[in-house]
Coordinates of C-alpha atoms in Angstrom, one line a residue:
M1 CA 79.7 76.5 79.7
K2 CA 81.5 79.8 80.6
K3 CA 84.2 79.0 83.2
I4 CA 86.5 76.0 83.6
I5 CA 89.1 75.6 86.4
A6 CA 92.3 73.5 86.0
P7 CA 94.3 73.0 89.2
V8 CA 98.0 72.8 88.3
D9 CA 101.2 71.8 90.1
F10 CA 103.4 72.3 87.1
S11 CA 103.8 68.5 86.6
V12 CA 103.5 66.7 83.2
T13 CA 100.2 65.3 84.4
S14 CA 98.7 68.6 85.3
E15 CA 100.1 70.2 82.1
N16 CA 98.3 67.6 80.0
A17 CA 95.1 68.1 81.9
A18 CA 95.4 71.9 81.5
V19 CA 95.8 71.6 77.8
F20 CA 92.8 69.3 77.7
A21 CA 90.9 71.9 79.7
G22 CA 92.0 74.6 77.4
S23 CA 90.8 72.7 74.4
L24 CA 87.4 72.2 76.1
A25 CA 87.3 76.0 76.9
A26 CA 88.0 76.7 73.2
F27 CA 85.2 74.4 72.2
Y28 CA 82.7 76.2 74.5
G29 CA 84.2 79.7 74.2
A30 CA 84.8 79.6 77.9
D31 CA 87.4 81.2 80.3
L32 CA 90.1 78.9 81.6
W33 CA 91.2 79.5 85.2
L34 CA 94.6 78.0 86.1
Y35 CA 94.8 77.6 89.9
H36 CA 97.9 76.7 91.9
S37 CA 98.2 76.4 95.6
Y38 CA 101.3 75.9 97.7
E39 CA 102.0 75.3 101.3
I40 CA 104.8 76.6 103.5
N41 CA 105.8 74.3 106.3
I42 CA 105.8 75.9 109.7
P43 CA 108.9 75.1 111.8
I44 CA 108.1 73.0 114.9
S45 CA 110.7 74.9 116.9
G46 CA 110.5 78.6 117.5
F47 CA 114.2 78.9 116.8
E48 CA 113.9 77.5 113.2
F49 CA 113.0 79.6 110.2
P50 CA 111.8 78.5 106.8
Y51 CA 114.3 78.9 103.9
V52 CA 111.8 81.1 102.0
N53 CA 109.1 83.4 103.2
T54 CA 105.5 83.7 101.9
G55 CA 106.4 86.7 99.7
E56 CA 109.2 84.8 98.0
M57 CA 107.0 81.7 97.5
Q58 CA 104.2 83.8 96.1
E59 CA 106.5 85.6 93.7
A60 CA 108.0 82.3 92.5
A61 CA 104.5 80.8 92.1
E62 CA 103.3 83.7 90.1
Y63 CA 106.3 83.5 87.8
E64 CA 105.8 79.8 87.3
I65 CA 102.1 80.0 86.6
M66 CA 102.6 82.8 84.0
E67 CA 105.2 80.6 82.2
F68 CA 102.8 77.7 82.5
K69 CA 100.0 79.9 81.1
N70 CA 102.0 80.8 78.0
K71 CA 102.9 77.2 77.5
I72 CA 99.3 76.1 77.6
Q73 CA 98.2 78.9 75.2
S74 CA 100.9 77.9 72.7
S75 CA 99.6 74.3 72.8
L76 CA 96.1 75.4 71.7
R77 CA 95.0 76.1 68.1
T78 CA 92.6 78.8 69.3
K79 CA 93.4 81.7 71.6
I80 CA 91.4 81.7 74.7
N81 CA 91.1 83.9 77.8
I82 CA 93.3 82.4 80.6
I83 CA 93.1 83.7 84.1
T84 CA 95.6 82.7 86.8
K85 CA 95.5 82.5 90.6
T86 CA 98.2 81.3 93.0
E87 CA 98.0 81.3 96.8
N88 CA 99.3 79.8 100.0
N89 CA 96.6 77.3 100.8
I90 CA 95.7 73.7 101.0
L91 CA 94.5 72.5 97.6
T92 CA 91.1 71.3 98.7
D93 CA 90.3 74.4 100.7
G94 CA 91.5 76.7 97.9
L95 CA 89.5 74.9 95.3
V96 CA 86.3 75.0 97.4
A97 CA 86.8 78.7 98.0
L98 CA 87.5 79.5 94.3
C99 CA 84.4 77.5 93.2
K100 CA 82.3 79.4 95.6
E101 CA 83.7 82.7 94.3
I102 CA 83.5 82.2 90.5
H103 CA 80.9 79.4 90.2
P104 CA 82.7 77.4 87.5
D105 CA 80.8 75.0 85.1
M106 CA 83.5 72.4 85.5
V107 CA 86.8 71.5 87.1
V108 CA 89.3 69.6 85.0
M109 CA 92.0 67.6 86.9
G110 CA 94.8 65.2 86.0
I111 CA 95.3 61.8 87.5
S112 CA 98.5 59.8 87.5
G113 CA 99.4 56.2 87.7
K114 CA 99.3 53.1 85.5
N115 CA 95.7 52.3 86.2
A116 CA 94.1 55.7 86.2
L117 CA 90.5 54.3 86.0
A118 CA 91.1 52.1 89.0
K119 CA 92.1 55.1 91.1
L120 CA 89.1 57.0 89.8
V121 CA 86.6 54.3 90.8
V122 CA 88.2 53.1 94.0
G123 CA 89.6 56.4 95.3
S124 CA 92.7 58.6 95.0
N125 CA 94.0 62.0 96.2
T126 CA 92.2 63.5 93.2
I127 CA 88.9 62.0 94.2
R128 CA 89.2 62.8 97.8
T129 CA 89.8 66.4 96.7
I130 CA 86.8 66.7 94.3
Q131 CA 84.4 65.1 96.8
H132 CA 84.4 68.4 98.5
L133 CA 83.3 70.2 95.4
T134 CA 79.7 70.8 94.2
C135 CA 80.4 71.3 90.5
P136 CA 81.1 68.6 87.9
V137 CA 84.7 67.4 87.8
L138 CA 86.4 65.9 84.7
V139 CA 89.3 63.7 85.5
V140 CA 91.8 63.4 82.6
P141 CA 94.0 60.2 82.4
P142 CA 97.7 60.6 81.6
Q143 CA 98.4 61.4 77.9
A144 CA 94.6 61.7 77.1
K145 CA 94.0 64.2 74.3
F146 CA 90.8 66.3 73.6
V147 CA 88.8 64.9 70.7
P148 CA 85.2 65.5 69.7
V149 CA 83.1 63.4 72.1
R150 CA 81.0 60.8 70.2
K151 CA 80.4 58.1 72.8
I152 CA 79.7 58.6 76.5
G153 CA 79.4 55.9 79.1
F154 CA 77.5 56.3 82.3
A155 CA 78.5 53.8 85.0
C156 CA 75.4 53.3 87.1
D157 CA 75.0 51.0 90.1
Y158 CA 71.1 51.3 90.1
E159 CA 71.1 52.5 93.7
K160 CA 69.2 55.6 94.7
V161 CA 69.2 56.8 91.1
I162 CA 66.9 59.8 91.5
E163 CA 68.7 61.1 94.6
S164 CA 72.3 60.5 93.4
T165 CA 72.3 61.1 89.6
P166 CA 73.3 64.5 88.4
V167 CA 70.9 64.3 85.5
E168 CA 71.1 67.9 84.1
P169 CA 74.9 68.1 83.8
L170 CA 74.9 64.7 82.1
K171 CA 72.2 65.8 79.7
K172 CA 73.9 69.0 78.8
I173 CA 77.2 67.3 77.9
I174 CA 75.3 64.7 75.7
R175 CA 73.4 67.5 73.9
D176 CA 76.5 69.7 73.5
F177 CA 78.4 67.0 71.7
N178 CA 75.4 65.2 70.2
A179 CA 77.0 62.0 71.6
E180 CA 75.7 58.5 71.9
L181 CA 74.9 57.3 75.5
Y182 CA 75.7 53.9 77.0
V183 CA 74.4 53.1 80.4
L184 CA 76.5 50.3 81.9
N185 CA 76.1 48.3 85.1
I186 CA 78.6 45.9 86.6
A187 CA 77.0 42.8 88.1
F188 CA 78.9 40.1 90.0
H189 CA 78.8 36.7 88.5
D190 CA 77.0 35.1 91.5
A191 CA 74.8 38.1 92.4
E192 CA 71.0 38.0 92.0
I193 CA 69.2 40.9 90.4
S194 CA 66.9 42.3 93.1
T195 CA 63.5 43.8 92.4
E196 CA 64.8 47.1 93.8
K197 CA 67.6 47.3 91.2
I198 CA 65.0 46.5 88.4
N199 CA 62.9 49.4 89.6
E200 CA 65.9 51.7 89.8
S201 CA 66.9 50.8 86.3
M202 CA 63.4 51.9 85.2
Y203 CA 64.0 55.3 86.8
I204 CA 67.1 55.7 84.7
N205 CA 65.2 54.8 81.6
V206 CA 62.7 57.5 82.2
L207 CA 65.3 60.2 83.1
L208 CA 67.4 59.6 80.0
K209 CA 64.7 58.4 77.6
E210 CA 65.2 61.3 75.1
F211 CA 68.7 60.0 74.3
N212 CA 67.6 56.5 73.6
P213 CA 70.6 55.1 75.4
A214 CA 72.0 51.6 75.0
Y215 CA 72.0 49.5 78.2
Q216 CA 74.6 47.0 79.1
T217 CA 75.0 44.7 82.1
I218 CA 78.6 43.5 82.4
L219 CA 79.3 40.3 84.4
S220 CA 82.5 40.9 86.3
N221 CA 83.8 40.4 89.9
D222 CA 85.9 43.5 89.5
I223 CA 84.2 46.9 88.9
T224 CA 87.3 48.5 87.4
E225 CA 88.0 45.6 85.0
G226 CA 84.4 45.6 83.9
I227 CA 84.3 49.3 83.1
N228 CA 87.8 49.1 81.4
W229 CA 86.7 46.2 79.2
F230 CA 83.5 47.9 78.1
A231 CA 85.2 51.3 77.5
E232 CA 87.7 49.6 75.2
E233 CA 85.2 47.4 73.5
Q234 CA 82.9 50.3 72.6
K235 CA 85.7 52.9 72.3
L236 CA 84.0 55.3 74.7
D237 CA 85.4 58.9 74.8
W238 CA 84.2 59.9 78.3
I239 CA 82.9 57.9 81.2
F240 CA 80.6 59.4 83.8
V241 CA 81.1 58.0 87.3
I242 CA 79.4 59.1 90.5
P243 CA 82.0 58.9 93.3
K244 CA 80.8 56.6 96.0
K245 CA 82.4 54.3 98.6
H246 CA 82.8 50.8 97.2
N247 CA 83.4 47.7 99.3
L248 CA 85.5 45.8 96.8

């Protein structure tokens, strides 16, 4: 892993995610890119003018991100190479363009709210943004700190496993941290296990055989609650989720 992007908006949430990304960059010896985008509202009337122009906004953004960069570096035990970029752009468009330009190994983003995992599974502004990206995205819950990863959970719905599972990135993370792997599936209490799901589970077994993962089917009528319960029960450090549309 050589390049990690952390989108920032200078909030407490993005600061925590950036520190997490910096710790991850230190672990890998990678470069950390801090990316900030801002938007200037265009007046509806031709007789109205914005309070600040693009040059002023850019200058202010560059000042803020340099202060932010120094704050992140001071929070890390190891000095890393931090690169900054600010621009007038929509966050989604800017991230997509930056990823195409530098080809990062991972994007690390924060997520806010009391039930962060619920937003991760069901959908949020963060998820709607990262669905446009083609590189792995690590979503950091509020106040989460970087620790050596010992247990990784992979939430799998056993649907189109071969087509939808990013196997190589998952394998790389497991190898890098020498972590234990848990494959978990949420099944509704009254649902019948189809032959198709049994076959798909066999595909996962073949793809991840080298890690000797532990498999767990969790009976729950709520996907989020099921994953939350298992994560707390097994004290998982990271959870891999493939963003999909769920009809909850």
